[in-house]
Coordinates of C-alpha atoms in Angstrom, one line a residue:
X1 CA -19.4 -6.6 56.2
X2 CA -15.7 -6.8 56.9
X3 CA -14.4 -9.7 58.9
X4 CA -14.1 -8.9 62.7
X5 CA -10.5 -9.5 63.8
X6 CA -9.9 -10.2 67.5
X7 CA -6.7 -8.4 68.7
X8 CA -3.7 -10.6 69.6
X9 CA -2.5 -11.1 73.1
X10 CA 1.1 -11.3 74.3
X11 CA 0.6 -15.0 75.1
X12 CA -0.6 -15.8 71.6
X13 CA 2.4 -14.0 70.1
X14 CA 4.9 -15.6 72.5
X15 CA 3.5 -19.1 72.0
X16 CA 3.1 -19.0 68.2
X17 CA 4.4 -22.3 66.9
X18 CA 6.2 -22.8 63.6
X19 CA 4.6 -24.7 60.7
X20 CA 5.8 -26.1 57.4
X21 CA 4.7 -23.0 55.7
X22 CA 4.7 -19.3 56.7
X23 CA 1.4 -18.1 58.3
X24 CA 0.0 -14.9 59.7
X25 CA -1.4 -13.8 63.0
X26 CA -3.6 -10.7 62.5
X27 CA -4.0 -8.0 65.1
X28 CA -6.3 -5.8 63.1
X29 CA -6.0 -2.4 61.4
X30 CA -3.5 -3.9 58.9
X31 CA -1.0 -5.2 61.5
X32 CA 0.0 -8.8 61.5
X33 CA 2.8 -11.2 62.6
X34 CA 4.5 -13.3 60.0
X35 CA 5.5 -16.6 61.5
X36 CA 8.2 -18.3 59.4
X37 CA 9.1 -22.0 59.3
X38 CA 12.6 -21.0 60.5
X39 CA 11.1 -19.8 63.8
X40 CA 11.5 -16.0 63.1
X41 CA 8.5 -13.8 63.7
X42 CA 8.2 -10.5 62.0
X43 CA 5.7 -7.6 62.4
X44 CA 4.3 -6.3 59.1
X45 CA 1.8 -3.6 58.2
X46 CA -0.5 -3.9 55.1
X47 CA -2.0 -0.8 53.6
X48 CA -3.3 0.6 50.3
X49 CA -1.5 3.5 48.6
X50 CA -3.5 6.4 47.2
X51 CA -3.6 4.8 43.8
X52 CA -5.3 1.7 45.4
X53 CA -2.2 -0.5 45.1
X54 CA -1.5 -2.7 48.1
X55 CA 1.8 -2.2 49.9
X56 CA 3.5 -3.5 53.0
X57 CA 5.9 -2.1 55.7
X58 CA 8.1 -4.2 57.9
X59 CA 8.1 -3.0 61.6
X60 CA 10.8 -5.5 62.8
X61 CA 11.2 -8.9 64.5
X62 CA 9.6 -10.2 67.6
X63 CA 10.5 -10.1 70.5
X64 CA 12.8 -7.2 69.8
X65 CA 9.7 -5.3 68.6
X66 CA 7.0 -6.2 71.2
X67 CA 3.2 -6.3 70.4
X68 CA 2.9 -2.9 72.1
X69 CA 5.7 -1.5 70.0
X70 CA 4.1 -2.8 66.8
X71 CA 0.8 -1.2 67.7
X72 CA 2.4 2.1 68.3
X73 CA 4.1 2.0 64.9
X74 CA 0.8 1.1 63.3
X75 CA -0.8 4.2 65.0
X76 CA 2.0 6.4 63.8
X77 CA 1.7 5.1 60.2
X78 CA -2.1 5.5 60.1
X79 CA -1.6 9.1 61.3
X80 CA 0.7 9.7 58.3
X81 CA -1.9 8.3 56.0
X82 CA -4.5 10.6 57.3
X83 CA -2.2 13.5 56.5
X84 CA -1.9 12.2 52.9
X85 CA 1.6 10.9 53.4
X86 CA 2.5 7.6 51.8
X87 CA 4.2 5.5 54.6
X88 CA 6.4 3.7 52.2
X89 CA 7.8 6.9 50.7
X90 CA 8.1 8.4 54.2
X91 CA 10.2 5.3 55.2
X92 CA 12.4 5.5 52.1
X93 CA 13.0 9.3 52.6
X94 CA 14.0 8.6 56.2
X95 CA 16.4 5.9 55.2
X96 CA 17.9 8.3 52.6
X97 CA 18.3 11.0 55.1
X98 CA 20.1 8.6 57.5
X99 CA 22.4 7.5 54.7
X100 CA 23.1 11.1 53.6
X101 CA 23.8 12.1 57.2
X102 CA 26.3 9.3 57.6
X103 CA 28.0 10.1 54.3
X104 CA 28.1 13.9 54.8
X105 CA 30.9 13.9 57.3
X106 CA 32.7 17.1 58.2
X107 CA 35.8 15.9 56.4
X108 CA 34.0 15.1 53.1
X109 CA 32.2 18.5 53.1
X110 CA 35.4 20.3 54.1
X111 CA 37.3 18.7 51.2
X112 CA 34.5 19.6 48.8
X113 CA 34.7 23.2 50.1
X114 CA 38.5 23.1 49.7
X115 CA 38.3 21.9 46.1
X116 CA 35.9 24.8 45.3
X117 CA 38.2 27.4 46.9
X118 CA 41.6 26.1 45.6
X119 CA 41.4 28.0 42.2
X120 CA 41.2 31.3 44.1
X121 CA 44.2 30.7 46.4
X122 CA 47.9 30.8 45.9
X123 CA 49.8 27.4 45.9
X124 CA 51.2 28.2 49.3
X125 CA 47.8 29.1 50.8
X126 CA 46.2 25.9 49.4
X127 CA 49.0 23.7 50.8
X128 CA 48.9 25.3 54.2
X129 CA 45.2 25.0 54.4
X130 CA 44.9 21.3 53.7
X131 CA 47.9 20.5 55.9
X132 CA 46.3 22.3 58.9
X133 CA 43.0 20.7 58.4
X134 CA 44.5 17.2 58.1
X135 CA 46.7 17.8 61.2
X136 CA 44.4 19.6 63.6
X137 CA 40.8 19.2 62.5
X138 CA 40.1 16.0 60.6
X139 CA 41.6 13.6 63.2
X140 CA 39.1 15.0 65.8
X141 CA 35.9 15.7 64.0
X142 CA 36.4 14.8 60.4
X143 CA 34.6 11.4 60.6
X144 CA 31.5 12.8 62.3
X145 CA 28.4 13.7 60.3
X146 CA 28.4 17.5 60.1
X147 CA 24.8 17.7 61.3
X148 CA 25.7 15.8 64.6
X149 CA 28.6 18.1 65.5
X150 CA 27.9 20.4 68.6
X151 CA 29.7 23.5 69.8
X152 CA 31.6 21.4 72.4
X153 CA 33.1 19.1 69.7
X154 CA 34.6 22.1 67.8
X155 CA 35.7 23.9 70.9
X156 CA 37.6 20.8 72.1
X157 CA 39.4 20.5 68.7
X158 CA 40.4 24.2 68.7
X159 CA 41.5 24.2 72.4
X160 CA 43.9 21.3 71.6
X161 CA 45.6 23.5 69.2
X162 CA 45.7 26.3 71.8
X163 CA 47.3 24.0 74.3
X164 CA 50.5 23.7 72.3
X165 CA 50.7 27.5 72.1
X166 CA 49.5 27.9 68.5
X167 CA 46.8 30.5 69.3
X168 CA 46.9 32.2 65.9
X169 CA 46.5 28.8 64.1
X170 CA 43.5 28.0 66.4
X171 CA 41.9 31.4 65.6
X172 CA 42.4 30.9 61.8
X173 CA 41.0 27.3 61.8
X174 CA 38.0 28.5 63.8
X175 CA 37.3 30.9 60.9
X176 CA 37.9 28.1 58.4
X177 CA 35.4 25.8 60.2
X178 CA 32.8 28.5 60.1
X179 CA 33.2 28.8 56.3
X180 CA 32.9 25.0 55.9
X181 CA 29.6 25.1 57.9
X182 CA 28.4 28.0 55.8
X183 CA 29.1 26.0 52.7
X184 CA 27.2 23.0 54.0
X185 CA 24.2 25.2 54.8
X186 CA 24.2 26.6 51.3
X187 CA 24.4 23.1 49.8
X188 CA 21.4 22.0 52.0
X189 CA 23.6 19.6 54.0
X190 CA 23.3 21.4 57.4
X191 CA 20.9 23.8 59.0
X192 CA 23.0 25.6 61.5
X193 CA 26.5 27.1 61.6
X194 CA 27.9 25.8 64.9
X195 CA 30.9 28.2 64.8
X196 CA 29.4 31.6 63.9
X197 CA 28.4 32.5 67.4
X198 CA 31.6 31.2 69.1
X199 CA 33.1 34.6 69.9
X200 CA 34.8 34.1 73.2
X201 CA 35.8 30.5 73.4
X202 CA 39.4 31.0 72.5
X203 CA 42.0 32.9 74.5
X204 CA 42.4 36.5 73.6
X205 CA 45.9 37.6 72.6
X206 CA 47.0 41.2 72.7
X207 CA 48.0 42.4 69.2
X208 CA 51.7 43.1 68.9
X209 CA 54.1 44.2 66.2
X210 CA 57.0 42.1 64.9
X211 CA 60.0 42.4 67.2
X212 CA 62.5 44.9 66.0
X213 CA 65.4 46.8 67.4
X214 CA 65.5 50.6 67.2
X215 CA 68.0 53.0 65.7
X216 CA 70.0 53.2 68.9
X217 CA 70.6 49.5 68.9
X218 CA 71.7 49.3 65.3
X219 CA 75.5 49.9 66.0
X220 CA 75.6 47.0 68.5
X221 CA 73.8 44.8 66.0
X222 CA 76.3 45.7 63.2
X223 CA 79.2 45.0 65.5
X224 CA 77.7 41.6 66.4
X225 CA 77.2 40.8 62.7
X226 CA 80.8 41.8 62.0
X227 CA 82.3 39.6 64.8
X228 CA 80.2 36.6 63.6
X229 CA 80.3 34.9 67.0
X230 CA 77.2 33.0 65.7
X231 CA 79.6 31.3 63.2
X232 CA 77.4 32.0 60.2
X233 CA 78.3 30.9 56.7
X234 CA 79.1 33.8 54.4
X235 CA 75.8 33.5 52.4
X236 CA 73.8 33.8 55.6
X237 CA 75.8 36.9 56.7
X238 CA 75.2 38.4 53.3
X239 CA 71.4 37.6 53.6
X240 CA 71.3 39.6 56.9
X241 CA 73.2 42.5 55.4
X242 CA 70.9 42.6 52.4
X243 CA 67.8 42.5 54.7
X244 CA 69.3 45.5 56.5
X245 CA 70.2 47.4 53.3
X246 CA 67.1 46.7 51.1
X247 CA 64.5 45.6 53.7
X248 CA 62.3 43.5 51.4
X249 CA 60.1 40.9 53.0
X250 CA 62.0 37.7 54.1
X251 CA 60.2 35.5 51.5
X252 CA 60.9 38.0 48.8
X253 CA 64.6 37.8 49.5
X254 CA 65.1 34.1 50.1
X255 CA 62.9 33.0 47.1
X256 CA 64.7 35.3 44.7
X257 CA 66.2 33.6 41.6
X258 CA 69.3 35.0 40.1
X259 CA 67.4 35.6 36.9
X260 CA 65.7 38.7 38.5
X261 CA 68.9 40.5 39.1
X262 CA 71.0 42.3 36.5
X263 CA 74.4 42.8 38.1
X264 CA 75.8 44.6 35.0
X265 CA 73.0 47.3 35.3
X266 CA 72.8 47.0 39.1
X267 CA 69.0 46.4 38.8
X268 CA 66.7 44.1 40.8
X269 CA 63.0 44.1 39.8
X270 CA 60.7 41.6 41.6
X271 CA 57.8 40.5 39.4
X272 CA 54.4 41.5 40.8
X273 CA 53.4 37.8 41.0
X274 CA 56.0 37.3 43.8
X275 CA 54.9 40.3 45.8
X276 CA 52.5 40.1 48.7
X277 CA 49.8 42.3 47.1
X278 CA 50.3 40.6 43.7
X279 CA 49.1 37.3 45.3
X280 CA 45.7 38.7 46.2
X281 CA 42.9 36.9 44.6
X282 CA 40.8 40.1 44.4
X283 CA 42.3 43.1 42.6
X284 CA 45.9 42.0 42.8
X285 CA 48.6 44.7 42.4
X286 CA 50.3 44.1 39.1
X287 CA 53.1 46.6 39.6
X288 CA 56.6 45.1 39.5
X289 CA 58.7 46.2 42.5
X290 CA 62.0 48.1 41.9
X291 CA 64.2 47.2 44.8
X292 CA 66.6 50.1 44.2
X293 CA 70.1 48.8 44.9
X294 CA 72.8 50.9 46.6
X295 CA 76.5 50.4 45.7
X296 CA 76.9 48.4 48.9
X297 CA 74.0 46.1 48.0
X298 CA 75.4 45.5 44.5
X299 CA 78.8 44.6 46.0
X300 CA 77.2 42.1 48.3
X301 CA 75.3 40.5 45.4
X302 CA 78.5 40.2 43.4
X303 CA 80.2 38.6 46.3
X304 CA 77.2 36.2 46.8
X305 CA 77.1 35.4 43.0
X306 CA 80.7 34.1 43.3
X307 CA 79.4 31.6 45.9
X308 CA 75.8 30.6 44.7
X309 CA 75.7 32.0 41.2
X310 CA 75.6 28.4 39.8
X311 CA 72.3 27.8 41.6
X312 CA 68.8 28.9 40.7
X313 CA 68.3 30.9 43.9
X314 CA 70.4 33.5 45.7
X315 CA 70.2 31.4 48.8
X316 CA 69.8 27.7 47.8
X317 CA 68.9 25.1 50.4
X318 CA 72.0 23.0 51.4
X319 CA 69.9 19.8 51.4
X320 CA 68.1 20.5 48.1
X321 CA 69.8 23.2 46.0
X322 CA 66.7 23.3 43.8
X323 CA 64.8 24.9 46.6
X324 CA 65.6 28.1 48.6
X325 CA 66.4 28.2 52.3
X326 CA 63.5 28.2 54.7
X327 CA 61.8 31.2 56.2
X328 CA 63.1 30.3 59.6
X329 CA 66.7 30.3 58.7
X330 CA 67.3 34.0 59.4
X331 CA 65.1 33.8 62.5
X332 CA 67.3 31.0 63.9
X333 CA 70.5 33.0 63.1
X334 CA 69.2 36.1 64.8
X335 CA 68.5 33.9 67.9
X336 CA 72.1 32.6 67.8
X337 CA 73.3 36.3 67.7
X338 CA 71.4 36.9 70.9
X339 CA 68.4 38.7 69.4
X340 CA 65.7 36.1 70.0
X341 CA 62.5 37.9 70.7
X342 CA 64.1 41.2 69.9
X343 CA 64.5 41.1 66.1
X344 CA 62.8 39.3 63.2
X345 CA 63.1 39.3 59.5
X346 CA 60.2 41.7 59.3
X347 CA 61.9 43.8 62.0
X348 CA 64.4 45.1 59.4
X349 CA 61.5 46.7 57.6
X350 CA 60.2 48.4 60.8
X351 CA 63.8 49.5 61.7
X352 CA 64.3 51.0 58.2
X353 CA 61.0 52.8 58.2
X354 CA 61.5 54.6 61.5
X355 CA 65.2 55.3 61.1
X356 CA 65.1 56.6 57.6
X357 CA 62.2 59.0 58.4
X358 CA 63.6 60.1 61.8
X359 CA 67.4 60.2 61.1
X360 CA 67.6 60.8 57.4
X361 CA 64.5 63.0 57.0
X362 CA 62.8 61.2 54.1
X363 CA 59.0 61.5 53.7
X364 CA 56.8 58.6 54.8
X365 CA 55.3 58.0 51.4
X366 CA 58.8 57.6 49.8
X367 CA 59.8 54.9 52.4
X368 CA 56.3 53.4 52.1
X369 CA 56.8 52.9 48.3
X370 CA 60.1 51.2 48.9
X371 CA 58.4 48.9 51.4
X372 CA 55.9 48.0 48.6
X373 CA 53.0 48.9 50.9
X374 CA 49.6 49.6 49.5
X375 CA 48.5 53.3 49.3
X376 CA 46.2 54.1 52.2
X377 CA 43.6 56.0 50.2
X378 CA 42.1 56.2 46.8
X379 CA 43.9 59.5 45.9
X380 CA 47.3 58.0 46.7
X381 CA 46.5 54.8 44.7
X382 CA 45.8 57.0 41.6
X383 CA 49.6 57.8 41.4
X384 CA 52.1 55.6 39.7
X385 CA 54.3 53.8 42.2
X386 CA 57.3 54.5 40.2
X387 CA 56.9 58.3 40.6
X388 CA 59.3 58.2 43.6
X389 CA 61.9 56.0 41.9
X390 CA 64.6 58.6 41.6
X391 CA 64.0 59.7 45.2
X392 CA 64.0 56.2 46.4
X393 CA 67.3 55.4 44.7
X394 CA 68.9 58.3 46.5
X395 CA 67.3 57.3 49.8
X396 CA 68.6 53.7 49.5
X397 CA 72.1 55.0 48.9
X398 CA 71.9 57.4 51.8
X399 CA 70.6 54.5 54.0
X400 CA 73.5 52.3 53.0
X401 CA 76.0 55.1 53.6
X402 CA 74.4 55.7 57.0
X403 CA 74.9 52.1 57.9
X404 CA 78.5 52.2 56.8
X405 CA 79.1 55.2 59.1
X406 CA 77.6 53.4 62.0
X407 CA 79.7 50.3 61.4
X408 CA 82.9 52.5 61.8
X409 CA 81.8 54.1 65.1
X410 CA 82.6 52.5 68.4
X411 CA 79.5 50.9 70.0
X412 CA 78.4 52.4 73.2
X413 CA 75.4 50.8 74.9
X414 CA 72.6 53.2 75.4
X415 CA 74.4 56.0 73.5
X416 CA 72.3 57.9 70.9
X417 CA 73.8 58.1 67.4
X418 CA 73.7 61.6 65.9
X419 CA 72.0 62.0 62.6
X420 CA 74.4 62.4 59.7

């Protein structure tokens, strides 16, 4: 017959005296208090595993863990045993989960997600992504375990970005955070995507096109460019002229190396790897882009070559000639000319598209090929982009001649220029 154990009382526990050797005060059901010579008193629970081996659990020190607390933990442990769960393994699993939760911070998982995605991105995309995360997201929620993050934590981080007027960046980083949560779920590190249902937490912004002047405003713009009241250096003036004449994307112009241009043949072919659609990670367009240079554009390039021909790029950076000028250079110059909010680098493309179709009578698809846009349907995509090359060359010369004519006419505000 098992020995009958009389349950402990609070007074017995509180008044337990130290001895030269450790001793135990038993409460029954496997629970006892270890009284140490040092004076510490620790609750422990003794039980047998399913294989019959004896094991012990530590419930914690007295008085931090009271007699009542220890008995409640004993009851919880015995319930686990009745369910066939080993209390020791359950304890170890709980500790591991806590450790994993503390280690799996949002930043650690985000960097792991980033490392997996980098091979599919362009160098610029990869750089911009990590810079934005490090500047706007990690300082606010990066150190937090991803499983502890709530909607409010992410919303506050995104709204801080909004407060400085960067609404588009806030919108993009919201999508990035959603991808990181999705990655964590797939890796078994989180159970819920806190961002996926956050549809209306950011300010809505009406979609708008890039600012661009129209054909009627072109004579005044040309006159301003000629007067050069903005005191631009000659390469900058040539850059604006080239944007007007050939209307490539700003990055495609300023990042152009002289090696792409054959001044003797009057040819400029941009490799597909530098084109917007060539940088796509899925089905990139591998068609090189023929810029189609007019006589006026070739003359400007020859003039520019005399100034910057010794550099790698058409428009080298003054501080570091090994790099091209920044994307903002032309935008700043347009602002100094009085066109802030009215004209952008991309605006030259919109201006050319509308004016060439309306004033020079060229077909949309011909202008579209010159803009290096993707065909809108599968039938159009079946055609070789170079099929309009001869027509595009003629169009670009007509466009340059049209601009020359406008430059010679007196500028009258609000007057409508007749089609040539």
